[in-house]
Tab-separated table of C-alpha atoms in Angstrom:
chain	number	residue	atom	x	y	z
A	79	MET	CA	105.733	88.684	95.035
A	80	THR	CA	104.858	87.899	98.659
A	81	ALA	CA	103.744	90.487	101.214
A	82	ALA	CA	107.117	90.131	102.970
A	83	ASP	CA	108.919	90.764	99.666
A	84	ARG	CA	106.776	93.856	99.080
A	85	THR	CA	107.593	95.148	102.556
A	86	GLY	CA	111.298	94.648	101.957
A	87	GLU	CA	111.037	96.390	98.603
A	88	LEU	CA	109.276	99.355	100.197
A	89	GLN	CA	111.864	99.590	102.971
A	90	ARG	CA	114.717	99.579	100.451
A	91	TYR	CA	112.976	102.101	98.244
A	92	TYR	CA	112.538	104.750	100.912
A	93	ASP	CA	115.781	104.054	102.746
A	94	ARG	CA	117.669	104.657	99.493
A	95	ALA	CA	115.491	107.378	97.972
A	96	LEU	CA	114.623	109.431	101.070
A	97	GLY	CA	117.512	111.876	100.645
A	98	ASP	CA	116.575	112.577	97.035
A	99	TYR	CA	112.930	113.164	97.969
A	100	LEU	CA	113.852	115.628	100.692
A	101	ARG	CA	116.403	117.449	98.559
A	102	MET	CA	114.210	117.801	95.471
A	103	TRP	CA	110.827	118.391	97.042
A	104	SER	CA	110.801	119.552	100.665
A	105	ASN	CA	112.876	121.585	103.087
A	106	ARG	CA	114.175	121.108	106.618
A	107	ASP	CA	111.140	122.872	108.081
A	108	ASN	CA	108.294	120.907	106.469
A	109	LEU	CA	110.073	117.611	105.583
A	110	ALA	CA	107.125	117.018	103.263
A	111	MET	CA	107.016	114.122	100.816
A	112	HIS	CA	103.485	114.693	99.513
A	113	LEU	CA	101.674	116.754	96.901
A	114	GLY	CA	100.937	120.407	97.514
A	115	TYR	CA	97.428	121.877	97.698
A	116	TRP	CA	97.099	125.118	95.742
A	117	ASP	CA	94.302	127.656	96.164
A	118	GLU	CA	93.930	131.411	95.801
A	119	HIS	CA	95.890	132.017	99.015
A	120	THR	CA	98.886	129.763	98.243
A	121	LYS	CA	102.121	131.722	97.895
A	122	ASP	CA	104.666	129.149	96.725
A	123	HIS	CA	105.600	125.459	96.660
A	124	ALA	CA	106.564	125.271	100.335
A	125	ASP	CA	103.299	126.930	101.302
A	126	SER	CA	101.346	124.444	99.171
A	127	LEU	CA	102.857	121.511	101.099
A	128	THR	CA	101.765	122.987	104.421
A	129	ASN	CA	98.417	123.832	102.870
A	130	MET	CA	97.804	120.159	102.083
A	131	ASN	CA	98.332	119.381	105.772
A	132	ARG	CA	95.923	122.165	106.658
A	133	ARG	CA	93.222	120.902	104.265
A	134	MET	CA	93.504	117.403	105.726
A	135	ALA	CA	93.384	118.713	109.296
A	136	GLU	CA	90.258	120.731	108.525
A	137	ALA	CA	88.597	117.711	106.922
A	138	ALA	CA	89.451	115.551	109.953
A	139	GLU	CA	88.419	118.288	112.405
A	140	VAL	CA	91.606	117.921	114.435
A	141	ARG	CA	91.209	119.222	117.998
A	142	PRO	CA	93.797	119.954	120.713
A	143	GLY	CA	94.659	117.032	122.957
A	144	GLU	CA	93.554	114.326	120.525
A	145	ARG	CA	95.611	111.229	119.775
A	146	VAL	CA	96.688	111.005	116.134
A	147	LEU	CA	98.277	108.113	114.279
A	148	ASP	CA	100.326	109.240	111.289
A	149	ALA	CA	100.223	105.997	109.300
A	150	GLY	CA	103.189	106.088	106.959
A	151	CYS	CA	104.866	109.033	108.677
A	152	GLY	CA	107.967	109.234	106.495
A	153	ALA	CA	110.555	111.617	107.886
A	154	GLY	CA	108.064	112.958	110.435
A	155	GLY	CA	107.311	116.367	108.971
A	156	THR	CA	103.527	116.123	109.095
A	157	ALA	CA	103.517	114.558	112.564
A	158	LEU	CA	105.628	117.438	113.885
A	159	TRP	CA	103.414	119.986	112.139
A	160	LEU	CA	100.291	118.476	113.711
A	161	ALA	CA	101.831	118.451	117.185
A	162	GLU	CA	103.039	122.041	116.883
A	163	GLU	CA	99.935	123.435	115.187
A	164	PHE	CA	97.216	121.716	117.232
A	165	GLY	CA	98.827	120.488	120.449
A	166	VAL	CA	97.906	116.878	119.691
A	167	GLU	CA	99.794	113.720	120.646
A	168	VAL	CA	101.118	112.079	117.465
A	169	THR	CA	102.430	108.582	116.935
A	170	GLY	CA	104.123	107.914	113.617
A	171	TYR	CA	104.341	104.401	112.180
A	172	ASP	CA	106.310	103.506	109.070
A	173	PHE	CA	107.697	100.399	107.379
A	174	ALA	CA	111.112	101.948	106.639
A	175	PRO	CA	113.661	101.997	109.500
A	176	GLY	CA	115.683	104.714	107.756
A	177	GLN	CA	112.716	107.062	107.709
A	178	ILE	CA	111.960	106.418	111.381
A	179	ASP	CA	115.592	107.176	112.254
A	180	GLN	CA	115.363	110.446	110.325
A	181	ALA	CA	112.044	111.328	111.957
A	182	ARG	CA	113.494	110.818	115.438
A	183	THR	CA	116.532	112.917	114.550
A	184	PHE	CA	114.413	115.758	113.185
A	185	ALA	CA	111.998	115.592	116.129
A	186	ALA	CA	114.798	115.955	118.659
A	187	ARG	CA	115.457	119.451	117.279
A	188	ARG	CA	111.850	120.642	117.447
A	189	PRO	CA	109.783	122.092	120.316
A	190	ALA	CA	107.084	119.429	119.876
A	191	ALA	CA	109.492	116.533	120.491
A	192	ALA	CA	107.703	115.536	123.710
A	193	ARG	CA	104.380	115.117	121.873
A	194	VAL	CA	105.590	112.833	119.072
A	195	ARG	CA	107.029	109.347	118.865
A	196	PHE	CA	108.010	107.225	115.894
A	197	GLU	CA	108.114	103.458	115.506
A	198	VAL	CA	108.722	100.874	112.795
A	199	ARG	CA	105.383	99.056	112.443
A	200	ASP	CA	103.335	97.170	109.852
A	201	LEU	CA	100.472	99.540	109.038
A	202	SER	CA	98.054	96.662	108.498
A	203	ASP	CA	98.973	94.888	111.740
A	204	THR	CA	100.344	97.447	114.173
A	205	GLY	CA	99.955	95.525	117.419
A	206	ALA	CA	98.641	98.670	119.147
A	207	PRO	CA	95.637	98.304	121.495
A	208	PRO	CA	92.111	98.845	120.111
A	209	GLY	CA	90.782	102.392	120.411
A	210	SER	CA	94.271	103.897	120.750
A	211	PHE	CA	93.632	106.904	118.503
A	212	ASP	CA	91.069	109.599	117.765
A	213	ILE	CA	92.372	110.141	114.236
A	214	VAL	CA	94.174	107.881	111.779
A	215	TRP	CA	95.954	110.048	109.213
A	216	ALA	CA	97.236	108.452	105.981
A	217	GLN	CA	98.944	110.870	103.620
A	218	GLU	CA	100.061	109.241	100.358
A	219	SER	CA	100.947	106.041	102.195
A	220	LEU	CA	98.068	103.681	101.356
A	221	CYS	CA	99.191	103.504	97.740
A	222	HIS	CA	102.263	101.562	98.894
A	223	LEU	CA	100.287	98.832	100.649
A	224	THR	CA	99.642	95.431	99.112
A	225	ASP	CA	96.447	94.780	101.087
A	226	ARG	CA	94.654	98.119	101.425
A	227	PRO	CA	91.412	96.660	102.855
A	228	ALA	CA	93.503	95.097	105.653
A	229	PHE	CA	94.778	98.569	106.535
A	230	LEU	CA	91.239	99.930	106.655
A	231	ALA	CA	90.209	97.137	109.016
A	232	GLU	CA	93.203	97.917	111.226
A	233	ALA	CA	92.449	101.651	111.154
A	234	TYR	CA	88.880	100.925	112.265
A	235	ARG	CA	90.177	98.753	115.116
A	236	LEU	CA	92.649	101.411	116.243
A	237	LEU	CA	90.104	104.238	116.285
A	238	ALA	CA	88.072	105.094	119.345
A	239	PRO	CA	84.284	105.289	118.744
A	240	GLY	CA	83.576	108.495	116.847
A	241	GLY	CA	87.168	108.598	115.547
A	242	ARG	CA	88.042	109.740	112.045
A	243	LEU	CA	90.113	108.301	109.210
A	244	VAL	CA	91.523	110.938	106.860
A	245	VAL	CA	93.286	109.848	103.680
A	246	GLU	CA	95.011	111.786	100.914
A	247	ASP	CA	96.246	109.604	98.074
A	248	ILE	CA	96.073	108.751	94.379
A	249	PHE	CA	93.296	106.660	92.835
A	250	ALA	CA	92.723	105.123	89.421
A	251	THR	CA	90.186	106.558	86.997
A	252	GLU	CA	88.052	104.555	84.574
A	253	ALA	CA	90.386	105.712	81.793
A	254	ALA	CA	93.239	103.775	83.451
A	255	LEU	CA	91.475	100.448	82.945
A	256	GLY	CA	92.271	100.155	79.233
A	257	ARG	CA	95.022	97.700	78.384
A	258	ALA	CA	97.583	100.150	76.962
A	259	ALA	CA	97.055	102.619	79.786
A	260	ALA	CA	97.214	99.894	82.421
A	261	GLU	CA	100.541	98.526	81.137
A	262	ARG	CA	102.255	101.924	81.064
A	263	PHE	CA	100.672	103.035	84.326
A	264	THR	CA	101.694	99.808	86.098
A	265	ALA	CA	105.348	100.256	85.160
A	266	GLY	CA	105.385	103.753	86.654
A	267	LEU	CA	103.756	102.549	89.870
A	268	GLU	CA	106.153	99.633	90.289
A	269	ASP	CA	109.158	101.937	89.897
A	270	CYS	CA	107.923	103.870	92.956
A	271	ALA	CA	107.192	100.753	95.045
A	272	ILE	CA	103.427	101.102	94.525
A	273	PRO	CA	101.764	97.721	93.960
A	274	PRO	CA	99.142	97.980	91.220
A	275	PRO	CA	96.303	98.290	90.705
A	276	LEU	CA	95.254	101.452	92.477
A	277	PRO	CA	91.664	101.456	93.718
A	278	SER	CA	88.977	103.391	91.884
A	279	ARG	CA	86.575	105.692	93.690
A	280	SER	CA	83.806	103.077	93.683
A	281	GLU	CA	86.129	100.350	94.915
A	282	TRP	CA	87.320	102.633	97.700
A	283	HIS	CA	83.764	103.242	98.889
A	284	ASP	CA	83.116	99.491	98.838
A	285	TRP	CA	86.191	98.877	100.995
A	286	MET	CA	85.207	101.584	103.457
A	287	ALA	CA	81.707	100.157	103.815
A	288	ALA	CA	83.110	96.652	104.297
A	289	ALA	CA	85.359	97.994	107.079
A	290	ASP	CA	82.221	99.462	108.760
A	291	PHE	CA	83.154	103.126	108.349
A	292	GLU	CA	80.341	105.667	108.105
A	293	ALA	CA	79.821	109.052	106.442
A	294	THR	CA	82.586	108.522	103.910
A	295	ARG	CA	83.448	111.621	101.887
A	296	TRP	CA	85.675	111.550	98.790
A	297	LEU	CA	86.858	114.747	97.150
A	298	ASP	CA	88.683	115.014	93.831
A	299	ILE	CA	91.540	117.475	94.403
A	300	SER	CA	93.080	117.272	90.928
A	301	ALA	CA	92.704	121.001	90.244
A	302	HIS	CA	94.416	121.859	93.517
A	303	THR	CA	97.348	119.499	92.931
A	304	ALA	CA	97.911	120.240	89.231
A	305	PRO	CA	100.623	122.858	89.971
A	306	SER	CA	102.468	120.240	92.037
A	307	TYR	CA	102.389	117.811	89.124
A	308	ARG	CA	103.674	120.500	86.772
A	309	ARG	CA	106.537	121.222	89.160
A	310	LEU	CA	107.254	117.506	89.567
A	311	GLY	CA	107.280	117.061	85.798
A	312	ARG	CA	109.852	119.847	85.368
A	313	LEU	CA	112.045	118.405	88.125
A	314	MET	CA	111.946	114.905	86.666
A	315	ARG	CA	112.766	116.105	83.130
A	316	ILE	CA	115.864	117.792	84.544
A	317	ASN	CA	116.870	115.063	86.974
A	318	HIS	CA	116.203	111.959	84.879
A	319	PRO	CA	119.277	112.309	82.607
A	320	LEU	CA	121.413	113.469	85.530
A	321	VAL	CA	120.459	110.522	87.717
A	322	ALA	CA	120.794	108.111	84.784
A	323	GLY	CA	124.322	109.339	84.188
A	324	ALA	CA	125.170	109.130	87.878
A	325	HIS	CA	123.786	105.586	87.910
A	326	LEU	CA	126.144	104.580	85.093
A	327	LEU	CA	129.018	105.966	87.170
A	328	ARG	CA	127.686	104.029	90.198
A	329	LEU	CA	127.021	107.273	92.056
A	330	LYS	CA	123.267	106.629	92.199
A	331	SER	CA	121.521	103.354	92.963
A	332	ARG	CA	119.091	101.490	90.731
A	333	THR	CA	116.367	102.441	93.229
A	334	GLN	CA	117.132	106.147	92.851
A	335	LEU	CA	116.969	105.861	89.063
A	336	ALA	CA	113.689	103.933	89.260
A	337	MET	CA	112.212	106.620	91.531
A	338	VAL	CA	112.866	109.378	88.990
A	339	ARG	CA	111.566	107.225	86.128
A	340	GLY	CA	108.471	106.266	88.121
A	341	LEU	CA	107.641	109.804	89.201
A	342	ARG	CA	107.950	110.978	85.623
A	343	ALA	CA	105.534	108.232	84.558
A	344	GLN	CA	103.067	109.248	87.252
A	345	VAL	CA	103.089	112.835	86.027
A	346	ALA	CA	102.264	111.532	82.545
A	347	ALA	CA	99.474	109.390	84.036
A	348	PHE	CA	97.986	112.409	85.787
A	349	GLU	CA	98.131	114.458	82.586
A	350	ALA	CA	96.483	111.598	80.669
A	351	GLY	CA	93.648	111.396	83.187
A	352	TRP	CA	94.626	107.941	84.452
A	353	LEU	CA	95.014	108.874	88.096
A	354	VAL	CA	93.212	111.274	90.383
A	355	PRO	CA	94.485	112.661	93.715
A	356	ALA	CA	91.688	112.664	96.273
A	357	LEU	CA	90.933	113.451	99.898
A	358	SER	CA	88.728	111.011	101.824
A	359	VAL	CA	87.292	111.259	105.336
A	360	ALA	CA	85.261	108.656	107.213
A	361	HIS	CA	84.038	108.106	110.762
A	362	LYS	CA	83.931	105.140	113.074
A	363	PRO	CA	80.397	105.093	114.500
A	364	LEU	CA	79.877	105.854	118.173
A	365	GLN	CA	78.126	102.523	118.483
A	366	ARG	CA	79.010	99.415	116.518
A	367	THR	CA	76.355	98.498	113.963
A	368	LYS	CA	77.949	95.455	112.361
A	369	GLY	CA	81.230	93.651	111.960
A	370	PRO	CA	84.081	93.468	114.465
A	371	ALA	CA	84.950	96.380	116.753
């Protein structure tokens, strides 16, 4: 499958599945389409979704007035939260026109509308000027990219010297490299428009070094996301037969059925120890040491 085919697949996936994601997982306040982060202070599911944003913001050391790129912004919930919580200027890029339309609609109703903008862009080739941002924020969006190192090179180019890249996403463990695991895991990823294979921790560090990032930190957050996976597993067990039946009646699309099947497979992969959610932060050096700026 070509890169253009992958992009089209991703656009169709989220344009058709966005409503189901928002209905099953988020609410009109947070518009979140990511895992929750649970700790001793987390009250409920909605709070865990905001808490994941908070953990990422702390790791990236977000400061008022900074310029943030939300790379893979979805329906705009995190971008709006960042603008409202920190007074930053946020630009959201996404492949899917339907998500950008939703993000603009949601933003128009929020007080931070003047500090956010959303555009359909290729995350690996945005066309934005070098040094446009202080922070590049990628929240469960890199997994959907065919050429992840190309994104890292673009993120480096877009960051001002001293800028930070903060990533929250899923990675493969060594246990996922066995043949049986890989075959089952791959099917679940493909159903959710995630091109396999996912990078391992060591591969990720190699990519970051090749892109010239410094001070890369990688934190396994499996324990903090486990309640989210348990919730997701319960939802998928309930929704899978319902969506399958609706699909037979032509009330749900093939994409919507694949989403439920794929998410269920990812829960099983997490429980089997084949994937690990992680938080990564890296810096662009103040002065270039090697490679292109």
